[in-house]
Amino acid sequence: MSMQAKKRADYQPPVFTITDVKMDVRLHPTTTRVETTSQVKRLASEGNALALDGDKIQLDSVVINDQPHSDYQVVDGQLLISNVPEQFTLTIVNTIDPQNNRALEGLYLSAGTYCTQCEAEGFRRITYYLDRPDVLATFEVTLHGDKQQYPTLLANGNPIARGDNDDGTHWVTWQDPHPKPSYLFAMVAGDFDLLEDTYTTSSGKPVKLELYVDKGKRERGHFALASLKRAMKWDEDTFGLEYDLDIYMIVAVDFFNMGAMENKGLNVFNSKFVLADQDSATDEDFFNVESVIAHEYFHNWTGNRVTCRDWFQLSLKEGLTVFRDQQFSADMTSPLSNRIKHVRVMREHQFAEDASAMSHPIRPEEVIEMNNFYTVTVYDKGAEVIRMFHTLLGPQGFRKGMDEYFRRHDGQAVTCDDFVAAMQTATDLDLSHFALWYSQSGTPVITVSSVFDDSTGKMTVTLSQRTAPTADQRTKAALFMPVTFDCIDSQGNHYSDDDGLVKDGMVILDKSELTLTFSDVEEPLIPVILGNFSAPAKVHNDLNAAQLLNVFQYAHDSFNRWDALQSLYSWCINCYEQGTPEAVDDTIWQGLEAVLTGEADNHELLGECLVIPSFETLCQTRSQVDVAALNSARDAFCQAFSVRLAEPLKAIFNSISTSAYTYSQQAVNARRCRNQVLVHLARLDDQQGAIKTQFAQADNMTDTLGALKAAQAGQRQVFETLMEEFEQRWNQDPLVLDKWFGLHATTERDDILSQLTLLQQHPQFTIGNPNRVRAVVGSFAFFNTAGFHNLDGSGYKFVTDYLMELDKVNPQVAARIVTPLTQWHNFSPAHQQLMKTQLNRLLGVKELSSDLFEKVSKSLAYQSNSEQ
Ligand code: 7MK
Ligand code: ZN
């Protein structure tokens, strides 16, 4: 393992390439034998040795053109083979140990299933290879395994032959005709239930669809399969993209580090993004299944057919594919709640990452451990950048750019610059300035300031932008941003600017400052910007409570309306923090009451507007946070909200009926709204009955969990009773139990650490399963604000102790969970000290993984903005 950073600027094309690979794999728990025969060709003249990547594998033999070859050595994990011809056949035999592979990278055996994960650099744990995305080869794979234990043997592409061996094993040969990089390689062996279907593409080609799930879980797979068909249709309709093999397989496994993986023709999924039925899955789970199924399917074009030249270009495929899955979800469900969901991710997580030691552009400049760069910046900010192209070009222009991208680059491994160049052909706008989004990190802040002149009736509104220095970059330049602009008065009239700079409700902010003028104005107008979150920026717009309520009432853009209430809540919480809760006066409560009564039938908008900003979101507009003070201010405001608005809240609750479960958008919105109202009612002593009734009567997991979440905010005794009942009902179903683990781990209580210890002793808990670890330790570190940030330091220490154990088992998951500790700079000096103490303990660990090393060492070296 290397602790050395690799730099984007140091990219070199490969010296050799591999065009064809034949693999023969004999599965065995501890000594799986892998024989790999590759056609190797020299591309560049300099350098003699062929350098192959390898990790944790046992080399048995090297053969070149059928002759044993001994001129090789293993140096720093690489196999250096000297004295090789210009073009040759290379056969390597090695063994690997899938059973003891608990990092879940490469080939591993968990819960009786063999499975692989190769992105980003896991293939080198299977055999020595040119494990880089710009080496594309066709693969033919023969898998041998015990016929009883592993009746299903899968690999990429189409099955071309199968048979039985004399020793009770059987074999299947798979051929993938599409050249691919090694990170898209996959194999699976197990004993599954199978769901089958077919899809006929728009040009009339039939495709076999196969979904493999754990025995007994077949009925929970139907929604995923239906989602796949919707995604296939959508990509044909929206982008003219058809599937390109005869068979598309999805395998759901319980042990998986991430959400899912787009291996060519053979997706592997974390079972939580496949299995869903009304009893065991919430509306949110259904949504996630559909969106992750679509995401992996869309990768077939954006990722597989056109792939990344090197890992610094990860956003080329991920930002684009996230944008595509977001558009799909918006079309399948509803645009507003989708947009709000993604903006919450940006504000709670991406802005925090940008303000931390791990700050990086969507196309990172340097990387120690690639696994650490599957980030909200690369994915979600990357998708926001693609969205800006879409906004600027319009749907047709964007489609034209995409067509050109595929025309130029199908079958190639390319860069983000190649993507921008293809998009450029679809527009007269100069996109060169836009390239800065790929190289500059940090969150731009747009400040709105206005001057109203009573005597002339003129008003000017100035938008200025600034990006603060980040850990990785000191100097910043002005970005190119499409900014929606709406200007209203207190009666709800809308105004146009004198010079027509605002076109179709949008202005381009491409310099540090821009001024708009308005004439014939009788009162200070209210500027409303960044509707639909048109650029990934923060906004400073000093509106008072009355103005924010005006925005809610009159703005054209629903996102702006929602956002105005979020700002109002944040302002109110600030009053509580400052010890002036009375500033939240009757006019404000009446305004909020008007929101509730006025929108009582708009369940989608109201459901979102009733969510008080999370602690994490509130942190983004505050510095040196005193956790207990902010937390109790937020609690106090929530309490007042429940008491002051009890009557309209009860009225809404009673107006939404709970009819038999269907997963339709209208029903989802109604349930979300009702459950959100219930959380507010739960803070009232006389409403505990409503929670118990809902829990007892629910015919679906959404309402069951809604009752539990409400109970978590309500009386402890009710919560405990319902949680016990839930555990008895679901203790044999780990995927459902994760919800219970998560609720326990995020409950505020004095004895939370002993509770966590109990959870870890639960029969279903194991450190080897990432879903369990995330549900217990991850939920605590990310979302149990009071417990994690306890000023006696015990929360930080608990997480750190656990990470020390976890790092030996699964460094990738450990490095994700360490994130909240690395964001010490958000908090007050006392917190900072305690957090850094724990980070230092981690850094002192012998044989710390490169994953944790990179994040912990960067975090400790970081001088936060306030210290600069
Ligand atoms: C999503 C990579 C894979 C983080 C979020 C995913 C991963 C990590 C799914 C694994 C993916 N290529 O499709 O992006
Ligand atoms: Zn992806």
mmCIF file of C-alpha atoms and ligand atoms in Angstrom, residues 119 260-262 295-296 299 302 314 317-319 321-322 325 374 379, ligand 2:
data_model
loop_
_atom_site.group_PDB
_atom_site.id
_atom_site.type_symbol
_atom_site.label_atom_id
_atom_site.label_comp_id
_atom_site.label_asym_id
_atom_site.label_seq_id
_atom_site.Cartn_x
_atom_site.Cartn_y
_atom_site.Cartn_z
ATOM 1 C CA GLU A 119 -13.825 -0.347 -9.042
ATOM 2 C CA ALA A 260 -24.084 -0.826 -6.320
ATOM 3 C CA MET A 261 -21.733 -1.389 -9.234
ATOM 4 C CA GLU A 262 -22.249 -1.112 -12.991
ATOM 5 C CA HIS A 295 -28.002 4.918 -12.077
ATOM 6 C CA GLU A 296 -26.229 1.618 -12.724
ATOM 7 C CA HIS A 299 -23.655 3.800 -16.654
ATOM 8 C CA THR A 302 -21.998 7.010 -19.481
ATOM 9 C CA LEU A 314 -14.178 10.043 -12.212
ATOM 10 C CA LYS A 317 -18.961 9.231 -15.572
ATOM 11 C CA GLU A 318 -20.299 9.812 -12.047
ATOM 12 C CA GLY A 319 -21.396 13.450 -12.213
ATOM 13 C CA THR A 321 -24.709 9.555 -14.424
ATOM 14 C CA VAL A 322 -25.992 11.107 -11.195
ATOM 15 C CA ASP A 325 -30.565 9.410 -12.606
ATOM 16 C CA TYR A 374 -16.062 8.597 -4.348
ATOM 17 C CA TYR A 379 -20.814 12.830 -7.531
HETATM 18 ZN ZN ZN B 2 -22.004 5.599 -10.490
#
